[in-house]
PDB file of C-alpha atoms in Angstrom:
ATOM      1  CA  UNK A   1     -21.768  11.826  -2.594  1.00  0.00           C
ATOM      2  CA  UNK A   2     -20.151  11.736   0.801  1.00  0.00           C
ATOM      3  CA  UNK A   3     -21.691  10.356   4.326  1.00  0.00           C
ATOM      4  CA  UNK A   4     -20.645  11.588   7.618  1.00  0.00           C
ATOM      5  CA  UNK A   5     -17.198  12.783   8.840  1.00  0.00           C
ATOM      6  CA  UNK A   6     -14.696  10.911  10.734  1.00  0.00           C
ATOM      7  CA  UNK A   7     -11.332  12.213  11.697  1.00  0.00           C
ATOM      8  CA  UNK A   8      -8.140  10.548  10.189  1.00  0.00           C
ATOM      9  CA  UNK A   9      -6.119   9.168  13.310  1.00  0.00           C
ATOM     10  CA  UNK A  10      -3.065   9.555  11.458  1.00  0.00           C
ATOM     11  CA  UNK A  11      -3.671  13.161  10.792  1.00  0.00           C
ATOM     12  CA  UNK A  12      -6.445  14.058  13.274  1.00  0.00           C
ATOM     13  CA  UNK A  13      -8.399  15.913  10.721  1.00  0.00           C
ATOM     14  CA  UNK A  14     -11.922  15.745   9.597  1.00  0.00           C
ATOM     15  CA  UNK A  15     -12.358  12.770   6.851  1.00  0.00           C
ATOM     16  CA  UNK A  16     -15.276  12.702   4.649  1.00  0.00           C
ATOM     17  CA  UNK A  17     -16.042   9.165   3.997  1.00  0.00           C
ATOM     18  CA  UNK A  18     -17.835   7.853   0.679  1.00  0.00           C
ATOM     19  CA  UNK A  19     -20.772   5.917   0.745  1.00  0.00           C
ATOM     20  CA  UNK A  20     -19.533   3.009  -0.785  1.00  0.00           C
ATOM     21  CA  UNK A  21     -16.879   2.934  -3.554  1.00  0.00           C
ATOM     22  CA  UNK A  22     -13.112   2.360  -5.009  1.00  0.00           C
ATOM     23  CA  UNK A  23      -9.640   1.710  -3.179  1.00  0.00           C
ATOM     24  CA  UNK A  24      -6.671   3.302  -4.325  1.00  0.00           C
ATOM     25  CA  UNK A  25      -3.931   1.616  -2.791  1.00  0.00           C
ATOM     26  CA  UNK A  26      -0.383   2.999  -3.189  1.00  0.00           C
ATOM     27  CA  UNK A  27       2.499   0.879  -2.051  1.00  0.00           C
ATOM     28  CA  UNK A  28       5.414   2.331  -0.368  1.00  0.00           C
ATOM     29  CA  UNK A  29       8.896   1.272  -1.150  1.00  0.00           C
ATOM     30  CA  UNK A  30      10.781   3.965   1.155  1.00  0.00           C
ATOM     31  CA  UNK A  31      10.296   6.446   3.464  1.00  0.00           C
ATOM     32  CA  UNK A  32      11.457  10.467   2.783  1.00  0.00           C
ATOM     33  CA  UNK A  33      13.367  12.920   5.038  1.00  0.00           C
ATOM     34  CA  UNK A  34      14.118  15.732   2.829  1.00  0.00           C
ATOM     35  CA  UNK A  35      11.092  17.288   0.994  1.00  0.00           C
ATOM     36  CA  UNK A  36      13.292  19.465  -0.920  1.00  0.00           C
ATOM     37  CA  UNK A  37      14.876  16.926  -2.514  1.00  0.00           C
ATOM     38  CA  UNK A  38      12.647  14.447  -2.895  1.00  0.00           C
ATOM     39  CA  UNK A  39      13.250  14.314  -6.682  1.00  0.00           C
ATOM     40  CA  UNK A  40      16.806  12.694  -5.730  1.00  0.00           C
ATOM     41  CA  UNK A  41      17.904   9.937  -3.532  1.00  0.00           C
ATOM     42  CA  UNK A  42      19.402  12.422  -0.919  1.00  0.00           C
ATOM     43  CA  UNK A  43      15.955  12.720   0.074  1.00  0.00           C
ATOM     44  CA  UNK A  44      15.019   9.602   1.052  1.00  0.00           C
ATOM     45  CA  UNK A  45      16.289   6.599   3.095  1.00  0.00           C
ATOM     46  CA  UNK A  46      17.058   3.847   0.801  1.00  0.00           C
ATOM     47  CA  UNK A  47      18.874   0.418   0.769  1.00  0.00           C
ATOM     48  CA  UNK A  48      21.626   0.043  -1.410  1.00  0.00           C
ATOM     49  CA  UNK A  49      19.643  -1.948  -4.239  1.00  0.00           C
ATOM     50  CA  UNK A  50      17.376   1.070  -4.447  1.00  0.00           C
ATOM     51  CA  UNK A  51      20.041   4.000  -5.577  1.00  0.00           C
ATOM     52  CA  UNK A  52      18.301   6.032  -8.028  1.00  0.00           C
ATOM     53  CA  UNK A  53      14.676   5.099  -7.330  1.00  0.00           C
ATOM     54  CA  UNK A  54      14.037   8.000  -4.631  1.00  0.00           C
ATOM     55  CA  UNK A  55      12.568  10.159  -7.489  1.00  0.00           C
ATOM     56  CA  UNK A  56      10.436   7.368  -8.802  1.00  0.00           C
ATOM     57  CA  UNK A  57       8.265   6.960  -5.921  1.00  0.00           C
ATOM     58  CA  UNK A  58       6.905  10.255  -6.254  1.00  0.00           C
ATOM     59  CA  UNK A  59       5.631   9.466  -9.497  1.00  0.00           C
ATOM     60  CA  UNK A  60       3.623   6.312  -7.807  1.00  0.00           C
ATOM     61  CA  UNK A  61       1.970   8.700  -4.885  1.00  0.00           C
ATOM     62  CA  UNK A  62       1.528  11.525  -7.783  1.00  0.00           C
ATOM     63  CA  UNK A  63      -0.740   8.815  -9.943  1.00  0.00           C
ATOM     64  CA  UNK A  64      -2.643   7.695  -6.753  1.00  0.00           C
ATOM     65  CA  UNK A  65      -3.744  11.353  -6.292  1.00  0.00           C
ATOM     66  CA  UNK A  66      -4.412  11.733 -10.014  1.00  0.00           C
ATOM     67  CA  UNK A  67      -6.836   8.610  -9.765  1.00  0.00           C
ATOM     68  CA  UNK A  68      -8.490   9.640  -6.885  1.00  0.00           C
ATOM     69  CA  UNK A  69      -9.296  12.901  -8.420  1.00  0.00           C
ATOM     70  CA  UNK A  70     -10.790  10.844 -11.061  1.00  0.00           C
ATOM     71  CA  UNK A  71     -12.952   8.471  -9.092  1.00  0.00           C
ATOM     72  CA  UNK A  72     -14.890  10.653  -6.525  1.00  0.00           C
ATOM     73  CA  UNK A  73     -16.087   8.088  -4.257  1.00  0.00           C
ATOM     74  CA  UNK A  74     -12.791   6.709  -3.570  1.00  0.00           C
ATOM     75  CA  UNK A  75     -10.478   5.994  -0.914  1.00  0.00           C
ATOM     76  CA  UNK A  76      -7.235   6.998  -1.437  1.00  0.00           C
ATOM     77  CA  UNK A  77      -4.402   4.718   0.723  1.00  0.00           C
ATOM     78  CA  UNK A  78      -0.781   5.059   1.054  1.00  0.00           C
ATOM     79  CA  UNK A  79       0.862   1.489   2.487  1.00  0.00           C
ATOM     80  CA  UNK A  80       3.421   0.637   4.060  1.00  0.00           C
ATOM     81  CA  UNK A  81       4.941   0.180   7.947  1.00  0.00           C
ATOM     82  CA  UNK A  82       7.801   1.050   9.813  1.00  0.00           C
ATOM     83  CA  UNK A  83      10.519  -0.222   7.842  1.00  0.00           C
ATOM     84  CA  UNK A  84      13.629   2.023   8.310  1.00  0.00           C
ATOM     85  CA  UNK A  85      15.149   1.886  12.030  1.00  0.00           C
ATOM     86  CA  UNK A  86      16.973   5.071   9.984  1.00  0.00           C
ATOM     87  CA  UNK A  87      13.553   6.570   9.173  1.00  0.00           C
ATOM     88  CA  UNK A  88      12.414   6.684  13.118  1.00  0.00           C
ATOM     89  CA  UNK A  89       9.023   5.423  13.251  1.00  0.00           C
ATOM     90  CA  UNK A  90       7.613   7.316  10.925  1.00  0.00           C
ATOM     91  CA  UNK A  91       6.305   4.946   8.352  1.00  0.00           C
ATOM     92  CA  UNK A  92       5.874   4.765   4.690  1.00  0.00           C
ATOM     93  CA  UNK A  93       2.482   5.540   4.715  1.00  0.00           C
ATOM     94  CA  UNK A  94       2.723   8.196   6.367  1.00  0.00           C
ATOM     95  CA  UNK A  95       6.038   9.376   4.565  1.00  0.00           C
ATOM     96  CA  UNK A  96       3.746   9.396   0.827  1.00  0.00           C
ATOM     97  CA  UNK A  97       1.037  11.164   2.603  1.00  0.00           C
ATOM     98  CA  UNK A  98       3.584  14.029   3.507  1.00  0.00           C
ATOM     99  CA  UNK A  99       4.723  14.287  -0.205  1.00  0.00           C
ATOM    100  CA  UNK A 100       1.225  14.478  -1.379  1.00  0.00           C
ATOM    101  CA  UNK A 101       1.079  17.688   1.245  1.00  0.00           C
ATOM    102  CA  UNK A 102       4.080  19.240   0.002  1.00  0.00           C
ATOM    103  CA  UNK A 103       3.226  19.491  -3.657  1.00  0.00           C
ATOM    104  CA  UNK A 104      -0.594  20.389  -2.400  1.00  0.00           C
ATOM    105  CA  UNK A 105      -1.786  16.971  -3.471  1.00  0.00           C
ATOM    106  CA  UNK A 106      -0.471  17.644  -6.926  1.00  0.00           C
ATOM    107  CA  UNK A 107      -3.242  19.972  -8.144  1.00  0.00           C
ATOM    108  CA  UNK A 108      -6.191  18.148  -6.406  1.00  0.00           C
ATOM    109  CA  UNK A 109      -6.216  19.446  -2.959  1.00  0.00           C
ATOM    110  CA  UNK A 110      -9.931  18.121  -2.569  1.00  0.00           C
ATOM    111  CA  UNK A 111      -8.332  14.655  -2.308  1.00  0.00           C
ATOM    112  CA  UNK A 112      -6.946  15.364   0.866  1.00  0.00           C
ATOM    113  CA  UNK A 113      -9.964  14.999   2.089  1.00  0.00           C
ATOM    114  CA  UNK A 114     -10.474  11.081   1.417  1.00  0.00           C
ATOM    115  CA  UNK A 115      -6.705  10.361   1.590  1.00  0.00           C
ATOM    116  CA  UNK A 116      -5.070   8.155   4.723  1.00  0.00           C
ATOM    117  CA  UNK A 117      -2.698   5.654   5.674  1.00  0.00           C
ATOM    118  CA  UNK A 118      -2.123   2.292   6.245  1.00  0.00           C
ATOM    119  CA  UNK A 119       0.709   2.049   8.087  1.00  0.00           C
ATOM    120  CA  UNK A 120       1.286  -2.050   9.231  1.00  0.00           C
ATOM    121  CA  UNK A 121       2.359  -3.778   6.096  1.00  0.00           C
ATOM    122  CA  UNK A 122       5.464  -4.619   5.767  1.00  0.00           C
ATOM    123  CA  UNK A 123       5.213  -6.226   1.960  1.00  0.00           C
ATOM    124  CA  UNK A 124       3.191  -6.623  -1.120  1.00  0.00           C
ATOM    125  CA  UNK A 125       1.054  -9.375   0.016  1.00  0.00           C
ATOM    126  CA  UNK A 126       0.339  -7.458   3.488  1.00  0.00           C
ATOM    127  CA  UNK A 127       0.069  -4.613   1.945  1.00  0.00           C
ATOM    128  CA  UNK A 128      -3.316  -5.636   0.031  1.00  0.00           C
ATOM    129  CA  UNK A 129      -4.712  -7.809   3.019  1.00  0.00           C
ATOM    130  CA  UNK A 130      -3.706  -4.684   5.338  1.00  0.00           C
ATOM    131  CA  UNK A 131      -5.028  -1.904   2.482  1.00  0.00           C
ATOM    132  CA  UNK A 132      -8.893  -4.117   2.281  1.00  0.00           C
ATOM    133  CA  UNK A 133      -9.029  -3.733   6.222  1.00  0.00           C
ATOM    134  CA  UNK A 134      -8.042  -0.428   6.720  1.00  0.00           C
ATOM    135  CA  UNK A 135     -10.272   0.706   4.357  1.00  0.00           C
ATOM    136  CA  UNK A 136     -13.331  -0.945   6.392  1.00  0.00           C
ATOM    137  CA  UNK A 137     -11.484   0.362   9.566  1.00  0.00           C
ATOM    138  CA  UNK A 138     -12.447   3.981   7.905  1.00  0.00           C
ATOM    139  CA  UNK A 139     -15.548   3.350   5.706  1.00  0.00           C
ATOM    140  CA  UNK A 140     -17.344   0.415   7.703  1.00  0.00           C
ATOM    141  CA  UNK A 141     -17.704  -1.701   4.337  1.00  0.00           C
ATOM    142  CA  UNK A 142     -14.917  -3.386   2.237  1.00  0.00           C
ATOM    143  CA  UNK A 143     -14.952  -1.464  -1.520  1.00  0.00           C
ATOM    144  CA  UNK A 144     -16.395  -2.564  -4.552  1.00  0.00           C
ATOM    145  CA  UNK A 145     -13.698  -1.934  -6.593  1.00  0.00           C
ATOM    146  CA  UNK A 146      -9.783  -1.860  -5.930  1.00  0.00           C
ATOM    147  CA  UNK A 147      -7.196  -0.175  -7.727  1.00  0.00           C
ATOM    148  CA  UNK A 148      -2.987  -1.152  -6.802  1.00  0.00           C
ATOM    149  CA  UNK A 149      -0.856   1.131  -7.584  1.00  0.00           C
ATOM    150  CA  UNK A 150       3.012   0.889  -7.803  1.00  0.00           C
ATOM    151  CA  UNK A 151       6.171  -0.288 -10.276  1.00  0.00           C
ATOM    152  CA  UNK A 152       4.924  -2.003 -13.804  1.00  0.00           C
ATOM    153  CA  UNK A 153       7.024  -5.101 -13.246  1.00  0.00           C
ATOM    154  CA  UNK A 154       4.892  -6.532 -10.150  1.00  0.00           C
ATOM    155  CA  UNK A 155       2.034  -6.306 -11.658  1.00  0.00           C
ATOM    156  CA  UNK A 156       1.528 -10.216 -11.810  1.00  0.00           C
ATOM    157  CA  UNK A 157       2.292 -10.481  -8.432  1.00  0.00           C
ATOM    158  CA  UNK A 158      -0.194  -7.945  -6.977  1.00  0.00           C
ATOM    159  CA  UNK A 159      -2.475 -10.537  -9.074  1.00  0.00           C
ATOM    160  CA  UNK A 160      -1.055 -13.624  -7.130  1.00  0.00           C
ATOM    161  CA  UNK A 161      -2.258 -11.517  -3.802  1.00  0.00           C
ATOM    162  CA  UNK A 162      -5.476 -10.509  -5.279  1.00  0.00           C
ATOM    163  CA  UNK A 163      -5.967 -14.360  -6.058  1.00  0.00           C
ATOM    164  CA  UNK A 164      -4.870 -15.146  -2.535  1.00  0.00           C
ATOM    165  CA  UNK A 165      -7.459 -13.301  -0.508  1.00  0.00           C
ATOM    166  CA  UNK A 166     -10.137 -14.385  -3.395  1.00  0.00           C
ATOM    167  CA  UNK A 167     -11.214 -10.673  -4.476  1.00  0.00           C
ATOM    168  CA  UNK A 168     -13.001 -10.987  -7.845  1.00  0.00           C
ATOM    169  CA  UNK A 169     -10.930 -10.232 -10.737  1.00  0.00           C
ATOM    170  CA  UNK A 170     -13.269  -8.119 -11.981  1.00  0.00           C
ATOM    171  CA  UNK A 171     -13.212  -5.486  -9.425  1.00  0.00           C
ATOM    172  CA  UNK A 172      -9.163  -5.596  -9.091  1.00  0.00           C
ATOM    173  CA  UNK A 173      -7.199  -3.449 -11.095  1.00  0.00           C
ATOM    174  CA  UNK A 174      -3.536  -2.962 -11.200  1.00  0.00           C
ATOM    175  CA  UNK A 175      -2.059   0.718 -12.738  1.00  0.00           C
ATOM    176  CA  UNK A 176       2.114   0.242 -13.023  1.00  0.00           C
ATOM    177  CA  UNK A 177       3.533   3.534 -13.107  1.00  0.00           C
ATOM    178  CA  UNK A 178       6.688   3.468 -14.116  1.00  0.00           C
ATOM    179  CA  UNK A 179       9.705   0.683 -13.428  1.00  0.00           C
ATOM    180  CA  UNK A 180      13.409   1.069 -11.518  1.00  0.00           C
ATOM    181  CA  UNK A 181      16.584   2.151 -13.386  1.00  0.00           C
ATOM    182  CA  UNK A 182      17.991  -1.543 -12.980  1.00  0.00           C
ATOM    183  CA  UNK A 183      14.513  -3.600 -14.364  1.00  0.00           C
ATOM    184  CA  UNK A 184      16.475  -6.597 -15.610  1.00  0.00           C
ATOM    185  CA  UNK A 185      18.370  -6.674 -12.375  1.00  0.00           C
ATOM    186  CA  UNK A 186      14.638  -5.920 -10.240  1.00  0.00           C
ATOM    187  CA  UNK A 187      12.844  -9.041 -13.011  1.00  0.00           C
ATOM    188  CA  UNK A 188      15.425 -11.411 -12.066  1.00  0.00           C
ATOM    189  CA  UNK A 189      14.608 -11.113  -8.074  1.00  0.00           C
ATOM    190  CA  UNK A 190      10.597 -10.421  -8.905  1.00  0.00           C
ATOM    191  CA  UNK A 191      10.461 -13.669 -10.657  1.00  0.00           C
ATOM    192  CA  UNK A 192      12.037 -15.339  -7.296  1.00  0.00           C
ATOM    193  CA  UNK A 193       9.981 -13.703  -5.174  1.00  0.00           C
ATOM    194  CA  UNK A 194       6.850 -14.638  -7.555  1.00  0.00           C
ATOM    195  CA  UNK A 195       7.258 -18.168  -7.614  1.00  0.00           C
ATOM    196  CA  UNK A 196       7.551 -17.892  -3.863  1.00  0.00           C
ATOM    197  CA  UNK A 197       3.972 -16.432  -3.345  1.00  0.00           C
ATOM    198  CA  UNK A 198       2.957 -18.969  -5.916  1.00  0.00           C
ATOM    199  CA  UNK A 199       3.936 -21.855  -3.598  1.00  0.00           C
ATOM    200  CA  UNK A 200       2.968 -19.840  -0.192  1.00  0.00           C
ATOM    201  CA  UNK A 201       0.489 -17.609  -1.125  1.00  0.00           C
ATOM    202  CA  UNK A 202       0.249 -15.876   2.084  1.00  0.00           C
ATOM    203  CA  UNK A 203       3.805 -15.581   2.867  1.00  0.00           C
ATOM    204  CA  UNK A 204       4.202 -17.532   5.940  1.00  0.00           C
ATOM    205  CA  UNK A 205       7.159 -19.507   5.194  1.00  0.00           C
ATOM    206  CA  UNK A 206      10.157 -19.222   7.334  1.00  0.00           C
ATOM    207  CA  UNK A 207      12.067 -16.899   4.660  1.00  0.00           C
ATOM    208  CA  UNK A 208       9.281 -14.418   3.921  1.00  0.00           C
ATOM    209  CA  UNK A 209       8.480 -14.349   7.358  1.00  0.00           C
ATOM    210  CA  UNK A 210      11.765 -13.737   8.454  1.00  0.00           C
ATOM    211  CA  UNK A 211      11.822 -10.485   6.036  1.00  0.00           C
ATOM    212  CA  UNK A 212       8.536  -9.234   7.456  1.00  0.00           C
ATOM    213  CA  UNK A 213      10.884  -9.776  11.179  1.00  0.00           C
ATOM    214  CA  UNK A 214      13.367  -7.513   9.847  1.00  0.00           C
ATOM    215  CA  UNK A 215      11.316  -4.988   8.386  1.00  0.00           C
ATOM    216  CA  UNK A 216       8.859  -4.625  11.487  1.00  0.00           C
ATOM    217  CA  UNK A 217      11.972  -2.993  13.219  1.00  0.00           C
ATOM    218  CA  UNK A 218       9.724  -1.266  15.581  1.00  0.00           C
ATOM    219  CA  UNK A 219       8.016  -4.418  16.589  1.00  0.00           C
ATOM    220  CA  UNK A 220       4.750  -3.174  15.842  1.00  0.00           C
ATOM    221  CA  UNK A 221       1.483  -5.193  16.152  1.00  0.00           C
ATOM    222  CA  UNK A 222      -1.690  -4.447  14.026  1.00  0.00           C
ATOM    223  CA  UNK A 223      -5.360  -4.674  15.159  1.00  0.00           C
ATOM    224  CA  UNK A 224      -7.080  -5.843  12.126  1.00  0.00           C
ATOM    225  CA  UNK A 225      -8.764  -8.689  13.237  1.00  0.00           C
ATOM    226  CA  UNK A 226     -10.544  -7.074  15.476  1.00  0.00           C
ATOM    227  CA  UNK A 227     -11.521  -3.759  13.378  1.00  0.00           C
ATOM    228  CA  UNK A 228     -12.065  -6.233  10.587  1.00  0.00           C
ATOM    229  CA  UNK A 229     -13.949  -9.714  11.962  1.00  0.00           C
ATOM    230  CA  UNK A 230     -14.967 -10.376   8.385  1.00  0.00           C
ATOM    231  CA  UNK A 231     -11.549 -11.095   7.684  1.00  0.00           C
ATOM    232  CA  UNK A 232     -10.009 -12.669  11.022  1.00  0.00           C
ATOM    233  CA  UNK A 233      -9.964 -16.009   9.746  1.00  0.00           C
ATOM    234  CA  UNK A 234      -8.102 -14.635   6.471  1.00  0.00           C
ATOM    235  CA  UNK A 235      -5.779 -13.040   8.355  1.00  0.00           C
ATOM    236  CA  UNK A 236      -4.733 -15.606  10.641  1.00  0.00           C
ATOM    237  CA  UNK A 237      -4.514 -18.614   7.923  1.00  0.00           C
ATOM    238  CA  UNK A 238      -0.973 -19.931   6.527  1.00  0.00           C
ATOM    239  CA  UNK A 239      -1.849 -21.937   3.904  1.00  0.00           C
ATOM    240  CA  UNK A 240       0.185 -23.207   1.228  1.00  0.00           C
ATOM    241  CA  UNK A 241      -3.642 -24.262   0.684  1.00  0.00           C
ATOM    242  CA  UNK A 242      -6.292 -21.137  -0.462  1.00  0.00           C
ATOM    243  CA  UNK A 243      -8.026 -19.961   2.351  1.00  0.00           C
ATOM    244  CA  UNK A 244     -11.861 -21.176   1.937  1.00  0.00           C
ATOM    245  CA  UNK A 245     -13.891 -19.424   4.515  1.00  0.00           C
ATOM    246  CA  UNK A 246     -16.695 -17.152   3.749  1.00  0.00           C
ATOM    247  CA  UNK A 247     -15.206 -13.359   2.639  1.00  0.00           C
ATOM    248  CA  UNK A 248     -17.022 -10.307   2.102  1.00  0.00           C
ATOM    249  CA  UNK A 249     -16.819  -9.886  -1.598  1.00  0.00           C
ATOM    250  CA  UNK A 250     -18.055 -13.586  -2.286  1.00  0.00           C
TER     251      UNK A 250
END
């Protein structure tokens, strides 16, 4: 089932990479500290609009395990940058991959081995675009079949980004987990934030770009369009208007 081994740079171990096959992409929201109390917010650095979501987010890296248990020729992706001048540079990527660890990958230790980061996005939108490359970056092909996985209320949106980059409906699927304490509070902002990748699909206005600015607060520069030329054209475009060059999944 698997090819040849690489080693994960963010964990310079031996990486058994799939033929060809299924991205599970779990987006980060925060990044932990404490790994014995991950199950509370004292383990985690949050903003203020995220008190009592710390224990949440486990249940979102939990169900990316449980699916990559499932679907054996998958890669399995935690996303998500620098965010948290608090946090150091560790990322939170890297911060879900280090839960995974602690609970021994929740029962499923085999998916260590086809489990990595992506550790550049700094928000939904990037977080697809950045999940599709990185997964190349590891596998040398873009997957047949993706798989988002994160709260239940931005499900629609992850569909706006899936629309954006023009990967086929049919091989995107979204799995909401569960939803934070405060969901009318959260559906009030997501259907904002929505409408705002409706009209700028790739985020490149000057108030989503400024957010990306603030949450790149280790000023941190990805290499994507070089590990990915497929999609340098993608990555560079603005829009508001879809981006119609040729893409690998056309």
């Amino acid at each position: 089932m698997f090819g040849e081994s690489l080693v994960s740079p963010s964990t310079n171990r031996q990486f058994k990479r799939p033929l060809s096959g299924t991205l599970i992409l779990v987006a980060g929201h925060a990044v932990p500290y404490r790994f014995d109390r991950l199950e509370s917010d004292d383990g985690w650095f949050l903003k203020h609009f995220q008190s009592g979501e710390g224990a949440l987010y486990v249940d979102h890296v939990r169900e990316g395990v449980r699916l990559a248990a499932e679907v054996i020729n998958s890669v399995l992706l935690f996303a998500g940058g620098q965010t948290d001048s608090a946090a150091g540079p560790r990322s939170e990527g890297q911060g879900y991959w280090l839960i995974a660890e602690h609970f021994n990958w929740f029962g499923y230790p085999e998916v260590r081995e086809r489990a990595s980061t992506e550790e550049f996005s700094l928000d939904s939108f990037l977080n697809v675009i950045y999940g599709l490359c990185r997964y190349r970056e590891i596998t040398g092909s873009y997957p047949e079949r993706t798989v988002a996985v994160g709260w239940k209320f931005k499900g629609p949106r992850f569909d706006l980004h899936r629309a954006a980059v023009r990967y086929p409906a049919t091989r995107f699927t979204y799995v909401g987990v569960n939803d934070p304490p405060r969901l009318a509070e959260n559906i009030h902002f997501e259907t904002v934030r929505r409408h705002g990748f409706v009209t700028d699909p790739y985020g490149t206005e000057p108030e989503p770009a400024a957010k990306r600015r603030a949450r790149n607060v280790f000023h941190r520069q990805h290499g994507y369009a070089s590990s990915c030329p497929e999609l340098a054209g993608l990555l560079g475009h603005a829009g508001p208007a879809l981006y119609d060059g040729p893409l690998p999944w056309d």
